[in-house]
PDB file of C-alpha atoms in Angstrom:
ATOM      1  CA  UNK A   1      67.303  82.782  76.398  1.00 97.00           C
ATOM      2  CA  UNK A   2      68.468  83.342  79.944  1.00 97.00           C
ATOM      3  CA  UNK A   3      72.253  83.332  80.736  1.00 98.00           C
ATOM      4  CA  UNK A   4      73.417  83.008  84.468  1.00 98.00           C
ATOM      5  CA  UNK A   5      76.538  82.837  86.583  1.00 98.00           C
ATOM      6  CA  UNK A   6      76.616  80.709  89.856  1.00 97.00           C
ATOM      7  CA  UNK A   7      76.168  82.269  93.043  1.00 97.00           C
ATOM      8  CA  UNK A   8      78.993  83.726  94.747  1.00 95.00           C
ATOM      9  CA  UNK A   9      81.142  81.260  96.690  1.00 95.00           C
ATOM     10  CA  UNK A  10      79.735  78.204  94.833  1.00 96.00           C
ATOM     11  CA  UNK A  11      82.467  76.021  93.352  1.00 96.00           C
ATOM     12  CA  UNK A  12      82.167  75.225  89.647  1.00 96.00           C
ATOM     13  CA  UNK A  13      81.827  71.572  90.263  1.00 95.00           C
ATOM     14  CA  UNK A  14      78.994  71.878  92.712  1.00 96.00           C
ATOM     15  CA  UNK A  15      77.058  74.210  90.294  1.00 96.00           C
ATOM     16  CA  UNK A  16      77.643  71.828  87.496  1.00 95.00           C
ATOM     17  CA  UNK A  17      76.430  68.996  89.555  1.00 94.00           C
ATOM     18  CA  UNK A  18      73.396  71.018  90.679  1.00 94.00           C
ATOM     19  CA  UNK A  19      72.402  71.468  86.919  1.00 95.00           C
ATOM     20  CA  UNK A  20      72.944  67.717  86.376  1.00 92.00           C
ATOM     21  CA  UNK A  21      69.413  67.384  87.743  1.00 86.00           C
ATOM     22  CA  UNK A  22      66.121  68.005  86.141  1.00 84.00           C
ATOM     23  CA  UNK A  23      63.883  71.023  87.087  1.00 85.00           C
ATOM     24  CA  UNK A  24      61.644  70.589  90.086  1.00 82.00           C
ATOM     25  CA  UNK A  25      57.861  70.121  89.337  1.00 81.00           C
ATOM     26  CA  UNK A  26      57.178  73.678  90.443  1.00 80.00           C
ATOM     27  CA  UNK A  27      59.563  74.947  87.765  1.00 82.00           C
ATOM     28  CA  UNK A  28      57.937  73.297  84.889  1.00 88.00           C
ATOM     29  CA  UNK A  29      57.342  76.339  82.870  1.00 94.00           C
ATOM     30  CA  UNK A  30      53.782  76.755  81.294  1.00 94.00           C
ATOM     31  CA  UNK A  31      53.813  76.602  77.527  1.00 96.00           C
ATOM     32  CA  UNK A  32      57.242  75.561  76.934  1.00 96.00           C
ATOM     33  CA  UNK A  33      57.688  73.369  73.848  1.00 96.00           C
ATOM     34  CA  UNK A  34      61.433  72.849  74.058  1.00 96.00           C
ATOM     35  CA  UNK A  35      64.030  73.310  77.019  1.00 96.00           C
ATOM     36  CA  UNK A  36      67.871  73.066  76.543  1.00 96.00           C
ATOM     37  CA  UNK A  37      70.299  73.593  79.100  1.00 97.00           C
ATOM     38  CA  UNK A  38      73.829  74.378  78.288  1.00 97.00           C
ATOM     39  CA  UNK A  39      76.425  74.291  80.904  1.00 98.00           C
ATOM     40  CA  UNK A  40      79.957  75.545  80.539  1.00 97.00           C
ATOM     41  CA  UNK A  41      82.616  72.803  80.094  1.00 96.00           C
ATOM     42  CA  UNK A  42      85.813  72.596  82.339  1.00 94.00           C
ATOM     43  CA  UNK A  43      87.786  73.856  79.572  1.00 88.00           C
ATOM     44  CA  UNK A  44      85.977  76.983  79.332  1.00 90.00           C
ATOM     45  CA  UNK A  45      87.408  77.998  82.853  1.00 93.00           C
ATOM     46  CA  UNK A  46      91.047  77.808  81.786  1.00 89.00           C
ATOM     47  CA  UNK A  47      91.557  81.622  81.467  1.00 85.00           C
ATOM     48  CA  UNK A  48      89.515  82.234  84.503  1.00 89.00           C
ATOM     49  CA  UNK A  49      85.734  82.698  85.017  1.00 93.00           C
ATOM     50  CA  UNK A  50      83.809  82.993  81.830  1.00 95.00           C
ATOM     51  CA  UNK A  51      80.893  85.644  81.474  1.00 96.00           C
ATOM     52  CA  UNK A  52      78.227  82.983  82.320  1.00 98.00           C
ATOM     53  CA  UNK A  53      78.209  79.489  83.581  1.00 98.00           C
ATOM     54  CA  UNK A  54      75.088  78.275  81.845  1.00 98.00           C
ATOM     55  CA  UNK A  55      72.537  79.264  79.528  1.00 98.00           C
ATOM     56  CA  UNK A  56      68.786  78.038  79.578  1.00 97.00           C
ATOM     57  CA  UNK A  57      66.785  78.065  76.449  1.00 98.00           C
ATOM     58  CA  UNK A  58      63.129  77.649  76.081  1.00 97.00           C
ATOM     59  CA  UNK A  59      61.052  77.676  73.062  1.00 98.00           C
ATOM     60  CA  UNK A  60      57.499  78.886  72.771  1.00 97.00           C
ATOM     61  CA  UNK A  61      54.575  79.137  70.120  1.00 97.00           C
ATOM     62  CA  UNK A  62      54.898  82.893  69.998  1.00 96.00           C
ATOM     63  CA  UNK A  63      56.294  86.066  71.779  1.00 96.00           C
ATOM     64  CA  UNK A  64      53.119  86.490  73.934  1.00 96.00           C
ATOM     65  CA  UNK A  65      53.538  82.902  75.220  1.00 97.00           C
ATOM     66  CA  UNK A  66      57.050  83.523  75.966  1.00 97.00           C
ATOM     67  CA  UNK A  67      56.438  86.768  77.993  1.00 96.00           C
ATOM     68  CA  UNK A  68      53.576  85.118  79.867  1.00 96.00           C
ATOM     69  CA  UNK A  69      56.017  82.289  80.735  1.00 96.00           C
ATOM     70  CA  UNK A  70      58.900  84.597  81.672  1.00 96.00           C
ATOM     71  CA  UNK A  71      56.642  86.408  84.094  1.00 96.00           C
ATOM     72  CA  UNK A  72      55.236  83.148  85.593  1.00 96.00           C
ATOM     73  CA  UNK A  73      56.278  82.001  89.281  1.00 95.00           C
ATOM     74  CA  UNK A  74      57.145  78.595  87.499  1.00 95.00           C
ATOM     75  CA  UNK A  75      59.887  80.706  85.500  1.00 96.00           C
ATOM     76  CA  UNK A  76      61.080  82.419  88.626  1.00 95.00           C
ATOM     77  CA  UNK A  77      61.354  78.906  90.375  1.00 94.00           C
ATOM     78  CA  UNK A  78      63.417  77.439  87.594  1.00 95.00           C
ATOM     79  CA  UNK A  79      66.031  80.363  87.897  1.00 95.00           C
ATOM     80  CA  UNK A  80      65.993  80.236  91.840  1.00 94.00           C
ATOM     81  CA  UNK A  81      66.537  76.478  91.584  1.00 93.00           C
ATOM     82  CA  UNK A  82      69.619  76.910  89.451  1.00 95.00           C
ATOM     83  CA  UNK A  83      71.546  78.480  92.493  1.00 96.00           C
ATOM     84  CA  UNK A  84      72.702  81.614  90.670  1.00 97.00           C
ATOM     85  CA  UNK A  85      73.745  85.060  91.474  1.00 97.00           C
ATOM     86  CA  UNK A  86      70.348  86.944  90.903  1.00 96.00           C
ATOM     87  CA  UNK A  87      72.667  89.907  89.646  1.00 96.00           C
ATOM     88  CA  UNK A  88      74.066  87.976  86.849  1.00 96.00           C
ATOM     89  CA  UNK A  89      70.746  86.756  85.389  1.00 96.00           C
ATOM     90  CA  UNK A  90      70.286  88.249  81.683  1.00 96.00           C
ATOM     91  CA  UNK A  91      66.991  87.230  80.036  1.00 96.00           C
ATOM     92  CA  UNK A  92      66.287  88.377  76.743  1.00 95.00           C
ATOM     93  CA  UNK A  93      63.762  87.160  74.039  1.00 97.00           C
ATOM     94  CA  UNK A  94      65.136  85.892  70.802  1.00 97.00           C
ATOM     95  CA  UNK A  95      63.799  84.665  67.305  1.00 97.00           C
ATOM     96  CA  UNK A  96      66.249  81.930  66.077  1.00 98.00           C
ATOM     97  CA  UNK A  97      67.549  82.066  62.338  1.00 98.00           C
ATOM     98  CA  UNK A  98      69.220  78.683  61.372  1.00 98.00           C
ATOM     99  CA  UNK A  99      72.312  79.759  59.199  1.00 98.00           C
ATOM    100  CA  UNK A 100      74.067  76.334  58.830  1.00 97.00           C
ATOM    101  CA  UNK A 101      72.408  73.242  59.304  1.00 96.00           C
ATOM    102  CA  UNK A 102      74.419  70.285  59.989  1.00 92.00           C
ATOM    103  CA  UNK A 103      74.871  67.368  62.417  1.00 90.00           C
ATOM    104  CA  UNK A 104      75.835  67.919  65.996  1.00 89.00           C
ATOM    105  CA  UNK A 105      76.509  64.691  67.619  1.00 88.00           C
ATOM    106  CA  UNK A 106      75.651  64.339  71.281  1.00 88.00           C
ATOM    107  CA  UNK A 107      78.453  65.672  73.412  1.00 90.00           C
ATOM    108  CA  UNK A 108      79.552  68.159  70.587  1.00 96.00           C
ATOM    109  CA  UNK A 109      80.730  71.539  71.900  1.00 97.00           C
ATOM    110  CA  UNK A 110      78.257  74.451  71.659  1.00 98.00           C
ATOM    111  CA  UNK A 111      79.619  77.899  71.484  1.00 97.00           C
ATOM    112  CA  UNK A 112      77.700  81.059  72.560  1.00 98.00           C
ATOM    113  CA  UNK A 113      78.832  84.386  71.625  1.00 97.00           C
ATOM    114  CA  UNK A 114      76.817  87.493  72.961  1.00 97.00           C
ATOM    115  CA  UNK A 115      76.402  90.329  70.605  1.00 96.00           C
ATOM    116  CA  UNK A 116      75.397  93.991  70.512  1.00 96.00           C
ATOM    117  CA  UNK A 117      75.169  96.280  67.540  1.00 95.00           C
ATOM    118  CA  UNK A 118      77.527  98.962  66.171  1.00 95.00           C
ATOM    119  CA  UNK A 119      76.450 102.615  67.105  1.00 94.00           C
ATOM    120  CA  UNK A 120      74.591 103.998  64.182  1.00 95.00           C
ATOM    121  CA  UNK A 121      72.657 100.974  63.044  1.00 96.00           C
ATOM    122  CA  UNK A 122      69.124 100.519  64.023  1.00 96.00           C
ATOM    123  CA  UNK A 123      68.271  97.052  65.290  1.00 96.00           C
ATOM    124  CA  UNK A 124      66.699  96.095  62.077  1.00 97.00           C
ATOM    125  CA  UNK A 125      69.785  97.101  60.019  1.00 97.00           C
ATOM    126  CA  UNK A 126      71.906  95.322  62.571  1.00 97.00           C
ATOM    127  CA  UNK A 127      69.678  92.030  62.218  1.00 97.00           C
ATOM    128  CA  UNK A 128      69.803  92.275  58.526  1.00 98.00           C
ATOM    129  CA  UNK A 129      73.398  92.645  57.998  1.00 98.00           C
ATOM    130  CA  UNK A 130      74.017  89.975  60.618  1.00 98.00           C
ATOM    131  CA  UNK A 131      71.599  87.404  59.061  1.00 98.00           C
ATOM    132  CA  UNK A 132      71.957  88.147  55.364  1.00 98.00           C
ATOM    133  CA  UNK A 133      75.772  89.099  54.920  1.00 98.00           C
ATOM    134  CA  UNK A 134      77.599  87.872  57.987  1.00 98.00           C
ATOM    135  CA  UNK A 135      75.800  84.612  58.443  1.00 98.00           C
ATOM    136  CA  UNK A 136      76.452  83.178  54.983  1.00 97.00           C
ATOM    137  CA  UNK A 137      80.217  84.199  55.218  1.00 97.00           C
ATOM    138  CA  UNK A 138      80.595  82.679  58.544  1.00 97.00           C
ATOM    139  CA  UNK A 139      78.816  79.420  57.609  1.00 97.00           C
ATOM    140  CA  UNK A 140      81.709  78.714  55.322  1.00 97.00           C
ATOM    141  CA  UNK A 141      83.959  77.753  58.165  1.00 97.00           C
ATOM    142  CA  UNK A 142      84.356  74.012  57.073  1.00 95.00           C
ATOM    143  CA  UNK A 143      84.695  72.410  60.640  1.00 96.00           C
ATOM    144  CA  UNK A 144      81.608  74.321  62.065  1.00 97.00           C
ATOM    145  CA  UNK A 145      78.852  71.874  62.173  1.00 97.00           C
ATOM    146  CA  UNK A 146      75.915  74.125  62.829  1.00 97.00           C
ATOM    147  CA  UNK A 147      75.238  77.802  63.308  1.00 98.00           C
ATOM    148  CA  UNK A 148      72.287  79.476  64.594  1.00 98.00           C
ATOM    149  CA  UNK A 149      71.641  83.275  65.215  1.00 98.00           C
ATOM    150  CA  UNK A 150      69.370  84.091  68.011  1.00 98.00           C
ATOM    151  CA  UNK A 151      68.148  87.681  67.379  1.00 98.00           C
ATOM    152  CA  UNK A 152      66.639  89.602  70.321  1.00 97.00           C
ATOM    153  CA  UNK A 153      62.944  90.673  69.344  1.00 96.00           C
ATOM    154  CA  UNK A 154      61.797  94.073  68.877  1.00 95.00           C
ATOM    155  CA  UNK A 155      59.688  94.188  72.258  1.00 92.00           C
ATOM    156  CA  UNK A 156      62.704  93.769  74.339  1.00 93.00           C
ATOM    157  CA  UNK A 157      63.828  97.169  73.432  1.00 92.00           C
ATOM    158  CA  UNK A 158      60.616  98.674  74.684  1.00 86.00           C
ATOM    159  CA  UNK A 159      62.322  99.397  78.309  1.00 80.00           C
ATOM    160  CA  UNK A 160      65.713 100.675  76.641  1.00 85.00           C
ATOM    161  CA  UNK A 161      68.644  98.578  75.360  1.00 86.00           C
ATOM    162  CA  UNK A 162      68.325  94.760  76.224  1.00 91.00           C
ATOM    163  CA  UNK A 163      71.084  92.936  78.097  1.00 87.00           C
ATOM    164  CA  UNK A 164      72.224  91.393  74.675  1.00 95.00           C
ATOM    165  CA  UNK A 165      70.958  92.169  71.099  1.00 96.00           C
ATOM    166  CA  UNK A 166      71.561  88.398  70.279  1.00 97.00           C
ATOM    167  CA  UNK A 167      73.638  85.417  70.443  1.00 98.00           C
ATOM    168  CA  UNK A 168      75.776  83.669  67.905  1.00 98.00           C
ATOM    169  CA  UNK A 169      75.501  79.825  68.538  1.00 98.00           C
ATOM    170  CA  UNK A 170      77.908  77.354  66.773  1.00 98.00           C
ATOM    171  CA  UNK A 171      78.524  73.659  67.370  1.00 98.00           C
ATOM    172  CA  UNK A 172      81.658  71.780  66.960  1.00 97.00           C
ATOM    173  CA  UNK A 173      82.981  68.040  67.357  1.00 96.00           C
ATOM    174  CA  UNK A 174      85.261  68.682  69.886  1.00 95.00           C
ATOM    175  CA  UNK A 175      87.748  71.390  71.161  1.00 94.00           C
ATOM    176  CA  UNK A 176      90.323  70.431  68.626  1.00 96.00           C
ATOM    177  CA  UNK A 177      87.854  71.383  65.908  1.00 96.00           C
ATOM    178  CA  UNK A 178      86.744  74.496  67.486  1.00 95.00           C
ATOM    179  CA  UNK A 179      90.635  75.642  67.493  1.00 95.00           C
ATOM    180  CA  UNK A 180      91.159  74.399  64.024  1.00 97.00           C
ATOM    181  CA  UNK A 181      88.233  76.711  62.797  1.00 96.00           C
ATOM    182  CA  UNK A 182      90.591  79.645  63.767  1.00 95.00           C
ATOM    183  CA  UNK A 183      93.054  78.508  61.085  1.00 96.00           C
ATOM    184  CA  UNK A 184      90.518  78.556  58.296  1.00 96.00           C
ATOM    185  CA  UNK A 185      90.568  81.627  55.772  1.00 95.00           C
ATOM    186  CA  UNK A 186      86.987  82.110  56.205  1.00 97.00           C
ATOM    187  CA  UNK A 187      87.439  82.699  59.905  1.00 96.00           C
ATOM    188  CA  UNK A 188      89.766  85.644  59.331  1.00 95.00           C
ATOM    189  CA  UNK A 189      87.223  87.213  56.924  1.00 97.00           C
ATOM    190  CA  UNK A 190      84.511  86.477  59.297  1.00 96.00           C
ATOM    191  CA  UNK A 191      86.204  88.265  62.127  1.00 94.00           C
ATOM    192  CA  UNK A 192      87.048  91.276  59.909  1.00 95.00           C
ATOM    193  CA  UNK A 193      83.487  91.569  58.791  1.00 96.00           C
ATOM    194  CA  UNK A 194      82.500  92.152  62.444  1.00 95.00           C
ATOM    195  CA  UNK A 195      83.534  95.690  62.762  1.00 94.00           C
ATOM    196  CA  UNK A 196      80.750  96.620  60.036  1.00 96.00           C
ATOM    197  CA  UNK A 197      77.907  95.618  62.354  1.00 96.00           C
ATOM    198  CA  UNK A 198      78.984  94.743  65.986  1.00 95.00           C
ATOM    199  CA  UNK A 199      79.430  97.092  68.966  1.00 91.00           C
ATOM    200  CA  UNK A 200      82.451  96.960  71.262  1.00 79.00           C
ATOM    201  CA  UNK A 201      84.034  94.796  72.430  1.00 73.00           C
ATOM    202  CA  UNK A 202      84.878  92.925  69.122  1.00 75.00           C
ATOM    203  CA  UNK A 203      86.569  90.401  71.298  1.00 80.00           C
ATOM    204  CA  UNK A 204      82.986  89.010  71.897  1.00 88.00           C
ATOM    205  CA  UNK A 205      82.128  87.533  75.318  1.00 93.00           C
ATOM    206  CA  UNK A 206      81.653  83.778  74.813  1.00 95.00           C
ATOM    207  CA  UNK A 207      81.211  80.354  76.737  1.00 97.00           C
ATOM    208  CA  UNK A 208      81.961  77.004  75.688  1.00 97.00           C
ATOM    209  CA  UNK A 209      79.367  74.555  76.451  1.00 97.00           C
ATOM    210  CA  UNK A 210      77.523  71.125  76.123  1.00 97.00           C
ATOM    211  CA  UNK A 211      73.933  70.836  75.913  1.00 96.00           C
ATOM    212  CA  UNK A 212      71.127  68.608  77.431  1.00 95.00           C
ATOM    213  CA  UNK A 213      67.577  68.624  76.209  1.00 94.00           C
ATOM    214  CA  UNK A 214      65.276  68.806  79.211  1.00 94.00           C
ATOM    215  CA  UNK A 215      62.070  69.090  77.302  1.00 93.00           C
ATOM    216  CA  UNK A 216      61.113  68.443  73.520  1.00 88.00           C
TER     217      UNK A 216
END
């Protein structure tokens, strides 16, 4: 998973138009099984710039293939071709866990929340609580169509703390449904549970996007 912000001085619409195109031939990443591009919606800018303007998700057969791909010239060409601020690029390898499997229609809103663990928890304890306790709790939000937890893999801790320790990805039919989710009693319980395993800030950085499948 690679989250990016547009290059400084680039207008939002110009950046969105750039990402509407497919990657150039020299940016075809080796070994990629699936490639999904999620771009922040215009509504995601109503309160100012969000933490990221887009997320590139690429799937591989295993961690070794993913690491080889991230180190390849093609991956560098892919990121360079997006027209981003190099200082903003956050790439972290993740393993996906499907928590709620429901239909997400084309054009559905896809929300990314970026998370870190609470001090005192090991990465293993953090991931276990998130997946086994918090995930089933949050899956009870009725209007939420689909929910995936992307957990940063152990190898990304080798050089210290990764940019993020994971991302909670949820899908909703539209903005009204996303807003309606906040009125569900389960939502309140879900937010209250975050203090048990998440680090600061508990007001999680998030972006609201729509996705486009480029490969797979």
